[in-house]
Coordinates of C-alpha atoms in Angstrom, one line a residue:
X8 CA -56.1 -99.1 -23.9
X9 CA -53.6 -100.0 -21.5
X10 CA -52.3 -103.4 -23.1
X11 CA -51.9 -101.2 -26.2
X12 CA -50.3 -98.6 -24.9
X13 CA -47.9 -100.8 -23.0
X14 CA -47.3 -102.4 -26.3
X15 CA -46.3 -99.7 -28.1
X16 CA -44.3 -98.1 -25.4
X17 CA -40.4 -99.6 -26.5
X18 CA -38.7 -99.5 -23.6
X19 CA -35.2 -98.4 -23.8
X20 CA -32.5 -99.0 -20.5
X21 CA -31.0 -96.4 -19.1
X22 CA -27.1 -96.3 -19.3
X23 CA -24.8 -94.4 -16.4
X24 CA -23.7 -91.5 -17.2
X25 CA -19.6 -91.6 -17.9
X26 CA -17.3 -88.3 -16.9
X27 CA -14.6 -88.6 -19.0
X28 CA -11.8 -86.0 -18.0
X29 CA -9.5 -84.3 -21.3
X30 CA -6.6 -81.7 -20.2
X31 CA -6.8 -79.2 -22.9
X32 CA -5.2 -75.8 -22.2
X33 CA -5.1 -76.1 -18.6
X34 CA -9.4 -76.5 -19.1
X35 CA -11.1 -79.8 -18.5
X36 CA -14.3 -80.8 -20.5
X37 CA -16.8 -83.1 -19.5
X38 CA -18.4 -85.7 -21.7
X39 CA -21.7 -87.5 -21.5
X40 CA -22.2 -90.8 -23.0
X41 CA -25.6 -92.1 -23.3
X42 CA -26.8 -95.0 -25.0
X43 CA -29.4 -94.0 -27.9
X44 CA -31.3 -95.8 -30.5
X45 CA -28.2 -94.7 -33.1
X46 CA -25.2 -94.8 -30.4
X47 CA -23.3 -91.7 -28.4
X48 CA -25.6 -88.6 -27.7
X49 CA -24.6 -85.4 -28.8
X50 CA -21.5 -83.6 -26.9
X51 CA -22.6 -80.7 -25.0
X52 CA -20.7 -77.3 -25.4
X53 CA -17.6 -76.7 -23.7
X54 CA -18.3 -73.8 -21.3
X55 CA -17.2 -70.3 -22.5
X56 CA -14.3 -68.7 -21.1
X57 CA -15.0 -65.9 -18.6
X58 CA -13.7 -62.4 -20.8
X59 CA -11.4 -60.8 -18.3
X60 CA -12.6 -56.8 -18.0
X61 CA -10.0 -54.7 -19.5
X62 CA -8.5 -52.3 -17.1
X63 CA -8.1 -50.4 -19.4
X64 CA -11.5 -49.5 -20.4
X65 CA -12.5 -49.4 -17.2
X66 CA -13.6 -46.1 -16.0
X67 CA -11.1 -44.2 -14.5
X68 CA -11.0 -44.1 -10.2
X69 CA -12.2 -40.9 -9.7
X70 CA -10.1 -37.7 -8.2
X71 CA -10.3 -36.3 -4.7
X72 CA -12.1 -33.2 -5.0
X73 CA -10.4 -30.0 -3.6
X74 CA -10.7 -29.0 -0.4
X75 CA -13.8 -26.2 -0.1
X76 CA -12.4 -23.2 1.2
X77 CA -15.3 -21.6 3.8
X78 CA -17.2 -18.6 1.9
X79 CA -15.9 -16.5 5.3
X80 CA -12.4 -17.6 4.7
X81 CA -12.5 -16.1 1.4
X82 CA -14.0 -13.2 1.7
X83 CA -11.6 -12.2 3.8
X84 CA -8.5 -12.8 2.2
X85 CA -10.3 -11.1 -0.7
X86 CA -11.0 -8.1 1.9
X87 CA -7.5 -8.1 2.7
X88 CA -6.0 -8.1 -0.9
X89 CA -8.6 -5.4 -2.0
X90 CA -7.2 -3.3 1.0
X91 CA -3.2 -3.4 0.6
X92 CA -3.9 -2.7 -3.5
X93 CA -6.1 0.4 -2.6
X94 CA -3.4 1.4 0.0
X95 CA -0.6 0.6 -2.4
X96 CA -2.7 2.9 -5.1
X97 CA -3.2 5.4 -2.7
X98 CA 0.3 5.3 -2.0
X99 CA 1.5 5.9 -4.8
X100 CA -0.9 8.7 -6.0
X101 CA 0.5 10.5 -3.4
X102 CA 4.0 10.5 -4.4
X103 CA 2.7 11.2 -7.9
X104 CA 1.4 14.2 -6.3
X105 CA 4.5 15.0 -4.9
X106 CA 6.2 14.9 -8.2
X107 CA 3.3 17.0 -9.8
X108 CA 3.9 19.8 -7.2
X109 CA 8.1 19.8 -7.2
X110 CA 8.1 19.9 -10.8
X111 CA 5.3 22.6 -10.7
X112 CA 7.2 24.8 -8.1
X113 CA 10.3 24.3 -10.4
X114 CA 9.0 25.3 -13.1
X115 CA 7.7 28.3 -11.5
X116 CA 11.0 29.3 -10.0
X117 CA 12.5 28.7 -13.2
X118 CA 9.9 31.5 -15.1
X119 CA 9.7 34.3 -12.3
X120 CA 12.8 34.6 -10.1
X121 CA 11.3 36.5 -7.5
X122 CA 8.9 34.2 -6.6
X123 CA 11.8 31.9 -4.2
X124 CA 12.2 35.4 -2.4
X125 CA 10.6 36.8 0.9
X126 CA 7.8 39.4 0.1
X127 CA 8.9 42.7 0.6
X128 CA 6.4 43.3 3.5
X129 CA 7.7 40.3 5.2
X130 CA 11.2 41.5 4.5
X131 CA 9.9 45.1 5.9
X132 CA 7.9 43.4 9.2
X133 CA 10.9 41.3 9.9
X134 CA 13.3 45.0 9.9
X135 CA 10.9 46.4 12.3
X136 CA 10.5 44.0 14.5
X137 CA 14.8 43.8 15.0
X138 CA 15.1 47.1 16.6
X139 CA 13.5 46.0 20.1
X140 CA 14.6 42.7 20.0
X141 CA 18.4 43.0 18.3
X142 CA 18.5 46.7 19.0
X143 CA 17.8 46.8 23.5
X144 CA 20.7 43.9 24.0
X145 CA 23.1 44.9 21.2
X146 CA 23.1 48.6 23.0
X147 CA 22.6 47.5 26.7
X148 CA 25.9 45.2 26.2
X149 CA 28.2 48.1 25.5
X150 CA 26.0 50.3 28.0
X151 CA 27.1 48.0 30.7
X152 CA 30.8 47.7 29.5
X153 CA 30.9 51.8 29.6
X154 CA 29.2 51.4 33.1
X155 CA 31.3 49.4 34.5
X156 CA 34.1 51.7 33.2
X157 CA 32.8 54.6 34.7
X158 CA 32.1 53.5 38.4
X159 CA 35.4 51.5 38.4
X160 CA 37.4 54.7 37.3
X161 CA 35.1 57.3 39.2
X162 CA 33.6 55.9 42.0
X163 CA 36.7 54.0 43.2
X164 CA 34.2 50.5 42.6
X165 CA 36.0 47.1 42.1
X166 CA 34.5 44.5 39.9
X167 CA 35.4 40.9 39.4
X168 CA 36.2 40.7 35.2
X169 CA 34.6 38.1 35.2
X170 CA 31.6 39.7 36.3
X171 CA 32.1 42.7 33.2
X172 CA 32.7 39.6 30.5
X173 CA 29.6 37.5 31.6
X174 CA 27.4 40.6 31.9
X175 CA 28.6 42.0 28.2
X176 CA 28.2 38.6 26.4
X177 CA 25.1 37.7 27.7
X178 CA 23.6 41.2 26.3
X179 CA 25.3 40.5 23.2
X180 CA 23.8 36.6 22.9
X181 CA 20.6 38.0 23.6
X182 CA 21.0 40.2 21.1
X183 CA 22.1 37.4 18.7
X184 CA 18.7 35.6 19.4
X185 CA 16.7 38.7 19.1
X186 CA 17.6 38.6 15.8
X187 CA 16.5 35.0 14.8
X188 CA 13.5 35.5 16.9
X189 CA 12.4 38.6 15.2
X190 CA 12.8 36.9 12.1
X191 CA 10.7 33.5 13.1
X192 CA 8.0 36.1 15.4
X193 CA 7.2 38.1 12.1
X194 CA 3.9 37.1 10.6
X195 CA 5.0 34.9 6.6
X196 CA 1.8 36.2 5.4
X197 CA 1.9 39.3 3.5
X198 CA -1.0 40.6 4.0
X199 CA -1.5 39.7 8.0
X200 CA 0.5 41.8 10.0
X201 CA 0.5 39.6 13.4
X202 CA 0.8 40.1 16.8
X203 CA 3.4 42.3 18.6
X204 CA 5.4 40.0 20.6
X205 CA 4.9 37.5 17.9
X206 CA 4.2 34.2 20.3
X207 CA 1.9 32.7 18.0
X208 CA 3.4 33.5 15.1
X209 CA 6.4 32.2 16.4
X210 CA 4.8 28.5 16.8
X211 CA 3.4 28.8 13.5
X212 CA 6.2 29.5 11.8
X213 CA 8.5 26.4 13.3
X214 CA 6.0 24.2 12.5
X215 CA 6.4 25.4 8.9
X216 CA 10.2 25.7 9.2
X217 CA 9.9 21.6 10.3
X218 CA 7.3 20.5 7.4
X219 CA 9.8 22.4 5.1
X220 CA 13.1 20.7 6.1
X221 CA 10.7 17.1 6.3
X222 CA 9.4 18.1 2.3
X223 CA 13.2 19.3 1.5
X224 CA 14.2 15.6 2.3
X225 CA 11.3 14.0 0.6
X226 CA 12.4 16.2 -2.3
X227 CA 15.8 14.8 -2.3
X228 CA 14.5 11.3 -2.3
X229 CA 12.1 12.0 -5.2
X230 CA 14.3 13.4 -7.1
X231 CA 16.9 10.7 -6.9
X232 CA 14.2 8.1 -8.2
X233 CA 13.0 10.4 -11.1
X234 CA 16.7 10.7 -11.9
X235 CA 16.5 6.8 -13.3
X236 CA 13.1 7.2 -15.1
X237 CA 12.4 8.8 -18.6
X238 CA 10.6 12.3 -18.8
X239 CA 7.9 11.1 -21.0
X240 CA 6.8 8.1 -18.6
X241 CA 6.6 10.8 -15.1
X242 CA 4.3 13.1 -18.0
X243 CA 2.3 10.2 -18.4
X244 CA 1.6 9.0 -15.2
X245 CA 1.3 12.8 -14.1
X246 CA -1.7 12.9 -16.8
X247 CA -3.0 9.6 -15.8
X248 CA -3.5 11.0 -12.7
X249 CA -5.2 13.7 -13.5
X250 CA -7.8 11.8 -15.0
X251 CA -8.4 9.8 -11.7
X252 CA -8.7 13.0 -9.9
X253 CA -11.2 14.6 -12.2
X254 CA -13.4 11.4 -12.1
X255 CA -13.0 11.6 -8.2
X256 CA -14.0 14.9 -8.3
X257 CA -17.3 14.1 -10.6
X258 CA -18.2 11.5 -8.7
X259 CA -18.4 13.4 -5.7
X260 CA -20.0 16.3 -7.3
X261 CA -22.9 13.7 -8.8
X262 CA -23.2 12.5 -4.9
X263 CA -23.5 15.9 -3.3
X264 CA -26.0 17.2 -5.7
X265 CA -28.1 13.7 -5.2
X266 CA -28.0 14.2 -1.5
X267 CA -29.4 18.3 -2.4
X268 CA -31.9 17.0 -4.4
X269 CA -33.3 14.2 -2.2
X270 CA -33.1 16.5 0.9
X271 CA -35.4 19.2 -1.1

């Protein structure tokens, strides 16, 4: 079996194998001769050129994210805007309010006459209460002038004039502010008669002498910026007011009867 398979068996040599270098596009390909029963072997395939990744279909780097603000932060700030619009709103309700209650008082003026007047029982308190306080300085000041007449020309007295002139004038200046206080010691309120010296009355009624020059002034500045705005705009935010008001008012109405219900 061996002698026949030895026989059979063609032996063919084995040649070298030849690297055979071709510049072609800046590439070199690589041949391989070997020696076969019909001549050169077949060529192998000239590698394949890499394929460059196109930038351009690359996906794109991606984006620092923004910086989280803290949940704390931002409830806060949020706190803080929510708090100057409410006090802005609140603001300006306020001098809507203003507006509402000049125009009202102007338009009351306007229709009744008598109503910018002092009551006559004010008018009538204020009279009664002049006769002590204007009345006892007005009289005592020409008392003491005839007094001092009469001891100088009948008792043979001497007194310094200017003694007589400071004594007179100060009777008469008291008299002077008899009059304002009787005025500002009389009780405003028709139908409370007050006090007889009038001290309380007196406080009370400077502090409403001071909020009336203050709303006088804030008068005078409201009426400058209304002079600039249309009539029919003021009605409307007037009216849009209202509204707010009213549903205030509900609101609080609904939560007061809850709380009466739950407490029974």
């Amino acid at each position: 079996v061996l002698l026949v398979a030895s026989t059979c068996y063609s032996w063919t040599p084995i040649l070298p194998r030849i690297r055979v270098t071709v510049p072609h596009h800046g590439s070199s390909v690589s041949l391989s001769m070997a020696q076969s029963g019909k001549g050169f072997g077949s060529t192998p395939e000239p590698p394949k050129k890499k394929v460059q990744e196109d930038v351009a279909s690359s996906p794109e780097a991606p984006k620092p994210a923004p910086p989280v603000i803290p949940s704390a932060s931002m409830n806060q700030g949020q706190k803080a805007l929510e708090n100057m619009r409410r006090e802005q709103a609140e603001k300006r309700d306020a001098e809507l309010r203003k507006v509402k209650e000049m125009i009202e008082t102007d338009d009351l003026v306007r229709e009744d006459a008598a109503a910018a007047a002092i009551p006559e029982k004010v008018a009538m308190r204020m009279g009664k209460r002049m006769l002590p306080f204007v009345g006892i300085p007005l009289f005592g000041g020409m008392g003491s002038f005839v007094a001092f007449w009469y001891f100088a020309t009948y008792r043979d007295l001497e007194f310094q004039p200017a003694l007589v002139a400071a004594t007179t004038i100060a009777l008469l200046v008291f008299g002077l502010l008899g009059i304002t206080y009787s005025m500002m010691s009389a009780s405003w309120d028709p139908e409370r008669e007050g006090s007889a010296l009038g001290f309380d009355e007196f406080g009370r009624n400077v502090n409403n002498l001071k909020e009336g020059l203050s709303r006088s002034k804030e008068n005078a500045v409201i009426r400058e910026r209304m002079a600039g705005m249309p009539e029919a705009e003021i009605q409307a935010a007037i009216r849009e007011l209202d509204k707010r008001d009213e549903l205030k008012k509900k609101k609080e109405q609904t939560l007061q009867s809850k709380i009466g219900s739950e407490m029974e």
